[in-house]
Amino acid sequence: MKEASQLVGDLWREVARHEHIGDSVAGLTALVRSTLALKWLIVRRWDAERARLETVAEVGACEGLEARTILPSPRRDSLLSWAGKGAAELWHEREATSISRLCVPEGITGAVVGGPLRAGGELVGLLLAGPAVGEAERAREVFDALREPFAVALTNDLRLHELARLREAAEQDRNALLSRLARQDVSDAIVGAERGLREVMGRVAQVAPTDAPVLILGETGSGKEVVARALHAQSHRHAGPFLRINCGAIPSELIDSELFGHEKGSFTGAIAQRLGWFERSDGGTLFLDEVAELPAAAQVRLLRVLQDGSFERVGGQESRRADVRIIAATHRDMASMVRDGRFRQDLWYRISVFPILLPALRDRRQDIPALARYFAERAGERLFGRALSLDAADIATLQAYAWPGNVRELAAVIERAAILGNGQTLLVGPALGVAPVLSPRSRVPEEADAEDKADIEAALKKALGRIEGPFGAAKMLGVNPHTLRSRMRRLGIDWSRYRGN
Ligand SMILES: Nc1ncnc2c1ncn2[C@@H]1O[C@H](COP(=O)(O)OP(=O)(O)OP(=O)(O)O)[C@@H](O)[C@H]1O
Ligand SMILES: [Mg+2]
């Protein structure tokens, strides 16, 4: 028979090997049995919150034991005061004392050795065992050496459960928060829904409840993603995922894996199983952003899954289905791409069932004041902790501009104005002046500069070098004098050359 100290060492090693009490108890009991004849062994956990004892692991006990003992207040107090004394006890049967009746599950017969398991001064559970005939007294002596390793095994197990519970709760919180954010984005972020975007939002409302694919067309920065999210939020899929894919950024050798996922080990680098777009957006919406940039090989694959509704993971045999609604967006003229054979016609027919055309910002100037105010509040709050406001002159300046970069550019200009004004005020003119000058046709910068330079020089010539005033060049060009001056500085135009000419 083993020495008690060696036994304890072996027990600790066993405890360290397992995370779950269910896994460690079999090994621990076998070790104990090498020095002490036990019929059975039970570990019970004390759930202080719910005042109950629960059997969490057992070896050799008979079936049909009471798994859970609820201890209302007076009994709970007696258990705690008994456990506070700390020593193991020997009961010749379950009914021997009022404490043994609380600790030992109903259904156990014969002698029982029982002792509290404690961690950090708190009761965490009980260790109970049934010694073989003639072993009872020795069992009580050995028992105290067993309790610490068992207590640690039990607390490890509890911590693990607690972590899993917290992780689960955090995950749920996160999901709730995300869906709330998504809803908020939609409810308070579509500025102009009642004005310039009224028609667009009407189309969204029409198509949202269906599962029809939608194609959103609009210039860069016009709000295609905002509209796509609103569509998802108004659909019956709103609680499901919204997955945005940048179609221009798919590495061509990974197309299948991106779309359909892969099984672990299906190719070098596939170190774990990965779900593709379709499986990840199952029950929700797949937003194919910049769909015109979809590589040719991916167009073929996408068409197939849209036609068949099924696909396989790379390296997998099983045919899978996913319930996905497709929204695509592009700023390109796709009809001409289809004509020139740069985009598959069959795929185009599938995705262009219900087009929504998003007007450019310059074609809905009535939205500019509300958008500008919205961004001024947001930029001010974010950068300086207080909302900033615009005056009538600022609004007029903003409304006169062509906004080739649309809403995104407006947001950027307002943010720049807030920074230039140091959070005290908005310097809209200077902010616009340093904005990259681009025409709606998206000219190459050098060309744009040359055109601008020629226009400005012609105006200066007519205005005899004057910039401000009713006959000044700024008035002729329809821009703010501030803006004109900074553009001239950037283009290296010297007004004095035109003076008096
Ligand atoms: N109607 C709107 N109300 C409030 N914010 C808007 C609106 N439209 C666009 N925005 C904001 O403008 C920015 C650009 O919008 P979005 O990303 O949807 O444009 P996009 O058309 O997808 O642009 P790109 O073609 O460059 O991808 C975003 O920050 C978005 O929140
Ligand atoms: Mg976009």
PDB file of N, CA and C in Angstrom, residues 321-399:
ATOM      1  N   ARG A 321     -26.735  23.824 -49.174  1.00  0.00           N
ATOM      2  CA  ARG A 321     -27.600  24.907 -49.620  1.00  0.00           C
ATOM      3  C   ARG A 321     -27.514  26.040 -48.608  1.00  0.00           C
ATOM      4  N   ALA A 322     -27.737  27.242 -49.082  1.00  0.00           N
ATOM      5  CA  ALA A 322     -27.784  28.353 -48.140  1.00  0.00           C
ATOM      6  C   ALA A 322     -28.913  29.272 -48.598  1.00  0.00           C
ATOM      7  N   ASP A 323     -29.618  29.805 -47.606  1.00  0.00           N
ATOM      8  CA  ASP A 323     -30.748  30.680 -47.895  1.00  0.00           C
ATOM      9  C   ASP A 323     -30.242  32.123 -47.821  1.00  0.00           C
ATOM     10  N   VAL A 324     -29.902  32.675 -48.996  1.00  0.00           N
ATOM     11  CA  VAL A 324     -29.200  33.959 -49.033  1.00  0.00           C
ATOM     12  C   VAL A 324     -29.887  34.908 -49.996  1.00  0.00           C
ATOM     13  N   ARG A 325     -30.021  36.176 -49.586  1.00  0.00           N
ATOM     14  CA  ARG A 325     -30.541  37.196 -50.486  1.00  0.00           C
ATOM     15  C   ARG A 325     -29.356  38.018 -50.991  1.00  0.00           C
ATOM     16  N   ILE A 326     -29.333  38.244 -52.304  1.00  0.00           N
ATOM     17  CA  ILE A 326     -28.204  38.945 -52.905  1.00  0.00           C
ATOM     18  C   ILE A 326     -28.545  40.415 -53.153  1.00  0.00           C
ATOM     19  N   ILE A 327     -27.672  41.293 -52.667  1.00  0.00           N
ATOM     20  CA  ILE A 327     -27.737  42.698 -53.065  1.00  0.00           C
ATOM     21  C   ILE A 327     -26.374  43.011 -53.690  1.00  0.00           C
ATOM     22  N   ALA A 328     -26.377  43.594 -54.875  1.00  0.00           N
ATOM     23  CA  ALA A 328     -25.110  43.933 -55.513  1.00  0.00           C
ATOM     24  C   ALA A 328     -25.063  45.447 -55.689  1.00  0.00           C
ATOM     25  N   ALA A 329     -23.866  45.994 -55.778  1.00  0.00           N
ATOM     26  CA  ALA A 329     -23.743  47.441 -55.989  1.00  0.00           C
ATOM     27  C   ALA A 329     -22.554  47.719 -56.888  1.00  0.00           C
ATOM     28  N   THR A 330     -22.660  48.767 -57.651  1.00  0.00           N
ATOM     29  CA  THR A 330     -21.524  49.197 -58.473  1.00  0.00           C
ATOM     30  C   THR A 330     -21.668  50.662 -58.843  1.00  0.00           C
ATOM     31  N   HIS A 331     -20.513  51.304 -59.127  1.00  0.00           N
ATOM     32  CA  HIS A 331     -20.567  52.679 -59.614  1.00  0.00           C
ATOM     33  C   HIS A 331     -20.289  52.678 -61.116  1.00  0.00           C
ATOM     34  N   ARG A 332     -20.140  51.495 -61.685  1.00  0.00           N
ATOM     35  CA  ARG A 332     -19.793  51.419 -63.114  1.00  0.00           C
ATOM     36  C   ARG A 332     -21.034  51.311 -63.994  1.00  0.00           C
ATOM     37  N   ASP A 333     -20.791  51.623 -65.282  1.00  0.00           N
ATOM     38  CA  ASP A 333     -21.842  51.461 -66.270  1.00  0.00           C
ATOM     39  C   ASP A 333     -21.792  50.001 -66.726  1.00  0.00           C
ATOM     40  N   MET A 334     -22.551  49.168 -66.067  1.00  0.00           N
ATOM     41  CA  MET A 334     -22.396  47.738 -66.304  1.00  0.00           C
ATOM     42  C   MET A 334     -23.019  47.283 -67.611  1.00  0.00           C
ATOM     43  N   ALA A 335     -24.040  48.006 -68.034  1.00  0.00           N
ATOM     44  CA  ALA A 335     -24.655  47.619 -69.310  1.00  0.00           C
ATOM     45  C   ALA A 335     -23.597  47.637 -70.417  1.00  0.00           C
ATOM     46  N   SER A 336     -22.739  48.669 -70.387  1.00  0.00           N
ATOM     47  CA  SER A 336     -21.724  48.720 -71.446  1.00  0.00           C
ATOM     48  C   SER A 336     -20.657  47.657 -71.213  1.00  0.00           C
ATOM     49  N   MET A 337     -20.393  47.314 -69.971  1.00  0.00           N
ATOM     50  CA  MET A 337     -19.435  46.231 -69.710  1.00  0.00           C
ATOM     51  C   MET A 337     -19.968  44.912 -70.260  1.00  0.00           C
ATOM     52  N   VAL A 338     -21.278  44.725 -70.121  1.00  0.00           N
ATOM     53  CA  VAL A 338     -21.887  43.497 -70.634  1.00  0.00           C
ATOM     54  C   VAL A 338     -21.800  43.490 -72.159  1.00  0.00           C
ATOM     55  N   ARG A 339     -22.106  44.645 -72.756  1.00  0.00           N
ATOM     56  CA  ARG A 339     -22.016  44.743 -74.224  1.00  0.00           C
ATOM     57  C   ARG A 339     -20.613  44.412 -74.720  1.00  0.00           C
ATOM     58  N   ASP A 340     -19.593  44.921 -73.983  1.00  0.00           N
ATOM     59  CA  ASP A 340     -18.214  44.698 -74.422  1.00  0.00           C
ATOM     60  C   ASP A 340     -17.676  43.338 -73.990  1.00  0.00           C
ATOM     61  N   GLY A 341     -18.528  42.535 -73.365  1.00  0.00           N
ATOM     62  CA  GLY A 341     -18.080  41.203 -72.957  1.00  0.00           C
ATOM     63  C   GLY A 341     -17.188  41.210 -71.734  1.00  0.00           C
ATOM     64  N   ARG A 342     -17.187  42.297 -70.957  1.00  0.00           N
ATOM     65  CA  ARG A 342     -16.340  42.321 -69.760  1.00  0.00           C
ATOM     66  C   ARG A 342     -17.084  41.810 -68.526  1.00  0.00           C
ATOM     67  N   PHE A 343     -18.379  41.614 -68.671  1.00  0.00           N
ATOM     68  CA  PHE A 343     -19.143  41.021 -67.568  1.00  0.00           C
ATOM     69  C   PHE A 343     -20.151  40.059 -68.182  1.00  0.00           C
ATOM     70  N   ARG A 344     -20.301  38.888 -67.580  1.00  0.00           N
ATOM     71  CA  ARG A 344     -21.164  37.848 -68.166  1.00  0.00           C
ATOM     72  C   ARG A 344     -22.611  38.324 -68.233  1.00  0.00           C
ATOM     73  N   GLN A 345     -23.187  38.149 -69.401  1.00  0.00           N
ATOM     74  CA  GLN A 345     -24.561  38.590 -69.590  1.00  0.00           C
ATOM     75  C   GLN A 345     -25.534  37.778 -68.723  1.00  0.00           C
ATOM     76  N   ASP A 346     -25.308  36.445 -68.659  1.00  0.00           N
ATOM     77  CA  ASP A 346     -26.241  35.602 -67.905  1.00  0.00           C
ATOM     78  C   ASP A 346     -26.244  35.979 -66.418  1.00  0.00           C
ATOM     79  N   LEU A 347     -25.066  36.301 -65.888  1.00  0.00           N
ATOM     80  CA  LEU A 347     -25.000  36.707 -64.480  1.00  0.00           C
ATOM     81  C   LEU A 347     -25.657  38.079 -64.299  1.00  0.00           C
ATOM     82  N   TRP A 348     -25.410  38.952 -65.267  1.00  0.00           N
ATOM     83  CA  TRP A 348     -25.998  40.294 -65.235  1.00  0.00           C
ATOM     84  C   TRP A 348     -27.519  40.214 -65.169  1.00  0.00           C
ATOM     85  N   TYR A 349     -28.127  39.335 -65.963  1.00  0.00           N
ATOM     86  CA  TYR A 349     -29.585  39.195 -65.938  1.00  0.00           C
ATOM     87  C   TYR A 349     -30.071  38.768 -64.562  1.00  0.00           C
ATOM     88  N   ARG A 350     -29.283  37.904 -63.923  1.00  0.00           N
ATOM     89  CA  ARG A 350     -29.699  37.404 -62.608  1.00  0.00           C
ATOM     90  C   ARG A 350     -29.644  38.487 -61.542  1.00  0.00           C
ATOM     91  N   ILE A 351     -28.581  39.306 -61.585  1.00  0.00           N
ATOM     92  CA  ILE A 351     -28.438  40.263 -60.479  1.00  0.00           C
ATOM     93  C   ILE A 351     -29.154  41.589 -60.737  1.00  0.00           C
ATOM     94  N   SER A 352     -29.540  41.840 -61.999  1.00  0.00           N
ATOM     95  CA  SER A 352     -30.113  43.160 -62.280  1.00  0.00           C
ATOM     96  C   SER A 352     -31.643  43.135 -62.335  1.00  0.00           C
ATOM     97  N   VAL A 353     -32.233  42.159 -61.653  1.00  0.00           N
ATOM     98  CA  VAL A 353     -33.691  42.024 -61.659  1.00  0.00           C
ATOM     99  C   VAL A 353     -34.380  43.302 -61.184  1.00  0.00           C
ATOM    100  N   PHE A 354     -33.872  43.874 -60.102  1.00  0.00           N
ATOM    101  CA  PHE A 354     -34.526  45.038 -59.510  1.00  0.00           C
ATOM    102  C   PHE A 354     -33.472  46.113 -59.233  1.00  0.00           C
ATOM    103  N   PRO A 355     -33.222  46.974 -60.240  1.00  0.00           N
ATOM    104  CA  PRO A 355     -32.198  48.004 -60.027  1.00  0.00           C
ATOM    105  C   PRO A 355     -32.736  49.188 -59.224  1.00  0.00           C
ATOM    106  N   ILE A 356     -31.876  49.746 -58.406  1.00  0.00           N
ATOM    107  CA  ILE A 356     -32.227  50.983 -57.696  1.00  0.00           C
ATOM    108  C   ILE A 356     -31.140  51.997 -58.028  1.00  0.00           C
ATOM    109  N   LEU A 357     -31.540  53.095 -58.612  1.00  0.00           N
ATOM    110  CA  LEU A 357     -30.562  54.091 -59.027  1.00  0.00           C
ATOM    111  C   LEU A 357     -30.457  55.179 -57.969  1.00  0.00           C
ATOM    112  N   LEU A 358     -29.282  55.323 -57.430  1.00  0.00           N
ATOM    113  CA  LEU A 358     -29.057  56.300 -56.368  1.00  0.00           C
ATOM    114  C   LEU A 358     -28.581  57.603 -57.013  1.00  0.00           C
ATOM    115  N   PRO A 359     -29.336  58.695 -56.889  1.00  0.00           N
ATOM    116  CA  PRO A 359     -28.908  59.923 -57.555  1.00  0.00           C
ATOM    117  C   PRO A 359     -27.636  60.489 -56.928  1.00  0.00           C
ATOM    118  N   ALA A 360     -26.833  61.164 -57.761  1.00  0.00           N
ATOM    119  CA  ALA A 360     -25.630  61.830 -57.258  1.00  0.00           C
ATOM    120  C   ALA A 360     -26.056  62.975 -56.349  1.00  0.00           C
ATOM    121  N   LEU A 361     -25.169  63.382 -55.477  1.00  0.00           N
ATOM    122  CA  LEU A 361     -25.521  64.440 -54.520  1.00  0.00           C
ATOM    123  C   LEU A 361     -25.852  65.747 -55.240  1.00  0.00           C
ATOM    124  N   ARG A 362     -25.142  66.042 -56.349  1.00  0.00           N
ATOM    125  CA  ARG A 362     -25.417  67.316 -57.043  1.00  0.00           C
ATOM    126  C   ARG A 362     -26.803  67.311 -57.674  1.00  0.00           C
ATOM    127  N   ASP A 363     -27.414  66.110 -57.815  1.00  0.00           N
ATOM    128  CA  ASP A 363     -28.767  66.047 -58.358  1.00  0.00           C
ATOM    129  C   ASP A 363     -29.826  66.033 -57.267  1.00  0.00           C
ATOM    130  N   ARG A 364     -29.409  66.188 -56.024  1.00  0.00           N
ATOM    131  CA  ARG A 364     -30.379  66.328 -54.934  1.00  0.00           C
ATOM    132  C   ARG A 364     -29.807  67.306 -53.918  1.00  0.00           C
ATOM    133  N   ARG A 365     -29.569  68.522 -54.419  1.00  0.00           N
ATOM    134  CA  ARG A 365     -28.946  69.538 -53.583  1.00  0.00           C
ATOM    135  C   ARG A 365     -29.798  69.894 -52.361  1.00  0.00           C
ATOM    136  N   GLN A 366     -31.097  69.602 -52.444  1.00  0.00           N
ATOM    137  CA  GLN A 366     -31.965  69.906 -51.291  1.00  0.00           C
ATOM    138  C   GLN A 366     -31.538  69.117 -50.041  1.00  0.00           C
ATOM    139  N   ASP A 367     -30.796  68.030 -50.235  1.00  0.00           N
ATOM    140  CA  ASP A 367     -30.346  67.237 -49.085  1.00  0.00           C
ATOM    141  C   ASP A 367     -29.055  67.780 -48.458  1.00  0.00           C
ATOM    142  N   ILE A 368     -28.376  68.676 -49.192  1.00  0.00           N
ATOM    143  CA  ILE A 368     -27.060  69.119 -48.710  1.00  0.00           C
ATOM    144  C   ILE A 368     -27.126  69.778 -47.323  1.00  0.00           C
ATOM    145  N   PRO A 369     -28.086  70.702 -47.077  1.00  0.00           N
ATOM    146  CA  PRO A 369     -28.095  71.313 -45.739  1.00  0.00           C
ATOM    147  C   PRO A 369     -28.257  70.286 -44.616  1.00  0.00           C
ATOM    148  N   ALA A 370     -29.201  69.371 -44.775  1.00  0.00           N
ATOM    149  CA  ALA A 370     -29.442  68.396 -43.694  1.00  0.00           C
ATOM    150  C   ALA A 370     -28.235  67.477 -43.522  1.00  0.00           C
ATOM    151  N   LEU A 371     -27.647  67.045 -44.635  1.00  0.00           N
ATOM    152  CA  LEU A 371     -26.466  66.187 -44.542  1.00  0.00           C
ATOM    153  C   LEU A 371     -25.319  66.931 -43.872  1.00  0.00           C
ATOM    154  N   ALA A 372     -25.127  68.208 -44.295  1.00  0.00           N
ATOM    155  CA  ALA A 372     -24.017  68.981 -43.739  1.00  0.00           C
ATOM    156  C   ALA A 372     -24.197  69.165 -42.234  1.00  0.00           C
ATOM    157  N   ARG A 373     -25.431  69.457 -41.810  1.00  0.00           N
ATOM    158  CA  ARG A 373     -25.683  69.624 -40.367  1.00  0.00           C
ATOM    159  C   ARG A 373     -25.429  68.322 -39.621  1.00  0.00           C
ATOM    160  N   TYR A 374     -25.892  67.251 -40.221  1.00  0.00           N
ATOM    161  CA  TYR A 374     -25.713  65.932 -39.604  1.00  0.00           C
ATOM    162  C   TYR A 374     -24.219  65.624 -39.418  1.00  0.00           C
ATOM    163  N   PHE A 375     -23.429  65.880 -40.462  1.00  0.00           N
ATOM    164  CA  PHE A 375     -22.001  65.577 -40.356  1.00  0.00           C
ATOM    165  C   PHE A 375     -21.300  66.562 -39.426  1.00  0.00           C
ATOM    166  N   ALA A 376     -21.775  67.828 -39.396  1.00  0.00           N
ATOM    167  CA  ALA A 376     -21.159  68.826 -38.513  1.00  0.00           C
ATOM    168  C   ALA A 376     -21.366  68.424 -37.049  1.00  0.00           C
ATOM    169  N   GLU A 377     -22.554  67.959 -36.739  1.00  0.00           N
ATOM    170  CA  GLU A 377     -22.812  67.504 -35.369  1.00  0.00           C
ATOM    171  C   GLU A 377     -21.914  66.322 -35.034  1.00  0.00           C
ATOM    172  N   ARG A 378     -21.890  65.379 -35.966  1.00  0.00           N
ATOM    173  CA  ARG A 378     -21.137  64.159 -35.703  1.00  0.00           C
ATOM    174  C   ARG A 378     -19.645  64.416 -35.593  1.00  0.00           C
ATOM    175  N   ALA A 379     -19.096  65.198 -36.536  1.00  0.00           N
ATOM    176  CA  ALA A 379     -17.655  65.467 -36.517  1.00  0.00           C
ATOM    177  C   ALA A 379     -17.287  66.243 -35.262  1.00  0.00           C
ATOM    178  N   GLY A 380     -18.111  67.239 -34.913  1.00  0.00           N
ATOM    179  CA  GLY A 380     -17.844  68.030 -33.716  1.00  0.00           C
ATOM    180  C   GLY A 380     -17.828  67.149 -32.472  1.00  0.00           C
ATOM    181  N   GLU A 381     -18.858  66.335 -32.341  1.00  0.00           N
ATOM    182  CA  GLU A 381     -18.958  65.446 -31.173  1.00  0.00           C
ATOM    183  C   GLU A 381     -17.745  64.521 -31.107  1.00  0.00           C
ATOM    184  N   ARG A 382     -17.422  63.968 -32.260  1.00  0.00           N
ATOM    185  CA  ARG A 382     -16.384  62.956 -32.250  1.00  0.00           C
ATOM    186  C   ARG A 382     -15.013  63.560 -31.998  1.00  0.00           C
ATOM    187  N   LEU A 383     -14.738  64.705 -32.636  1.00  0.00           N
ATOM    188  CA  LEU A 383     -13.393  65.264 -32.540  1.00  0.00           C
ATOM    189  C   LEU A 383     -13.218  66.169 -31.339  1.00  0.00           C
ATOM    190  N   PHE A 384     -14.267  66.909 -30.984  1.00  0.00           N
ATOM    191  CA  PHE A 384     -14.106  67.922 -29.939  1.00  0.00           C
ATOM    192  C   PHE A 384     -15.108  67.798 -28.809  1.00  0.00           C
ATOM    193  N   GLY A 385     -15.953  66.790 -28.878  1.00  0.00           N
ATOM    194  CA  GLY A 385     -16.886  66.572 -27.784  1.00  0.00           C
ATOM    195  C   GLY A 385     -18.062  67.528 -27.777  1.00  0.00           C
ATOM    196  N   ARG A 386     -18.236  68.324 -28.835  1.00  0.00           N
ATOM    197  CA  ARG A 386     -19.434  69.143 -28.888  1.00  0.00           C
ATOM    198  C   ARG A 386     -19.870  69.323 -30.341  1.00  0.00           C
ATOM    199  N   ALA A 387     -21.174  69.404 -30.536  1.00  0.00           N
ATOM    200  CA  ALA A 387     -21.706  69.532 -31.896  1.00  0.00           C
ATOM    201  C   ALA A 387     -21.338  70.900 -32.460  1.00  0.00           C
ATOM    202  N   LEU A 388     -21.083  70.978 -33.750  1.00  0.00           N
ATOM    203  CA  LEU A 388     -20.790  72.255 -34.398  1.00  0.00           C
ATOM    204  C   LEU A 388     -21.941  72.578 -35.341  1.00  0.00           C
ATOM    205  N   SER A 389     -22.138  73.887 -35.590  1.00  0.00           N
ATOM    206  CA  SER A 389     -23.250  74.211 -36.485  1.00  0.00           C
ATOM    207  C   SER A 389     -22.771  75.057 -37.659  1.00  0.00           C
ATOM    208  N   LEU A 390     -23.596  75.124 -38.677  1.00  0.00           N
ATOM    209  CA  LEU A 390     -23.238  75.830 -39.909  1.00  0.00           C
ATOM    210  C   LEU A 390     -24.095  77.072 -40.048  1.00  0.00           C
ATOM    211  N   ASP A 391     -23.528  78.126 -40.677  1.00  0.00           N
ATOM    212  CA  ASP A 391     -24.392  79.284 -40.923  1.00  0.00           C
ATOM    213  C   ASP A 391     -24.849  79.284 -42.390  1.00  0.00           C
ATOM    214  N   ALA A 392     -25.690  80.244 -42.714  1.00  0.00           N
ATOM    215  CA  ALA A 392     -26.317  80.258 -44.036  1.00  0.00           C
ATOM    216  C   ALA A 392     -25.279  80.377 -45.153  1.00  0.00           C
ATOM    217  N   ALA A 393     -24.201  81.157 -44.900  1.00  0.00           N
ATOM    218  CA  ALA A 393     -23.181  81.328 -45.938  1.00  0.00           C
ATOM    219  C   ALA A 393     -22.477  79.999 -46.212  1.00  0.00           C
ATOM    220  N   ASP A 394     -22.206  79.250 -45.119  1.00  0.00           N
ATOM    221  CA  ASP A 394     -21.572  77.930 -45.287  1.00  0.00           C
ATOM    222  C   ASP A 394     -22.442  77.043 -46.165  1.00  0.00           C
ATOM    223  N   ILE A 395     -23.724  77.031 -45.845  1.00  0.00           N
ATOM    224  CA  ILE A 395     -24.650  76.172 -46.582  1.00  0.00           C
ATOM    225  C   ILE A 395     -24.658  76.555 -48.058  1.00  0.00           C
ATOM    226  N   ALA A 396     -24.662  77.893 -48.324  1.00  0.00           N
ATOM    227  CA  ALA A 396     -24.684  78.340 -49.719  1.00  0.00           C
ATOM    228  C   ALA A 396     -23.419  77.876 -50.443  1.00  0.00           C
ATOM    229  N   THR A 397     -22.270  77.989 -49.766  1.00  0.00           N
ATOM    230  CA  THR A 397     -21.008  77.542 -50.371  1.00  0.00           C
ATOM    231  C   THR A 397     -21.089  76.053 -50.713  1.00  0.00           C
ATOM    232  N   LEU A 398     -21.605  75.276 -49.751  1.00  0.00           N
ATOM    233  CA  LEU A 398     -21.671  73.826 -49.951  1.00  0.00           C
ATOM    234  C   LEU A 398     -22.627  73.474 -51.094  1.00  0.00           C
ATOM    235  N   GLN A 399     -23.731  74.224 -51.172  1.00  0.00           N
ATOM    236  CA  GLN A 399     -24.711  73.891 -52.210  1.00  0.00           C
ATOM    237  C   GLN A 399     -24.224  74.252 -53.606  1.00  0.00           C
TER     238      GLN A 399
END
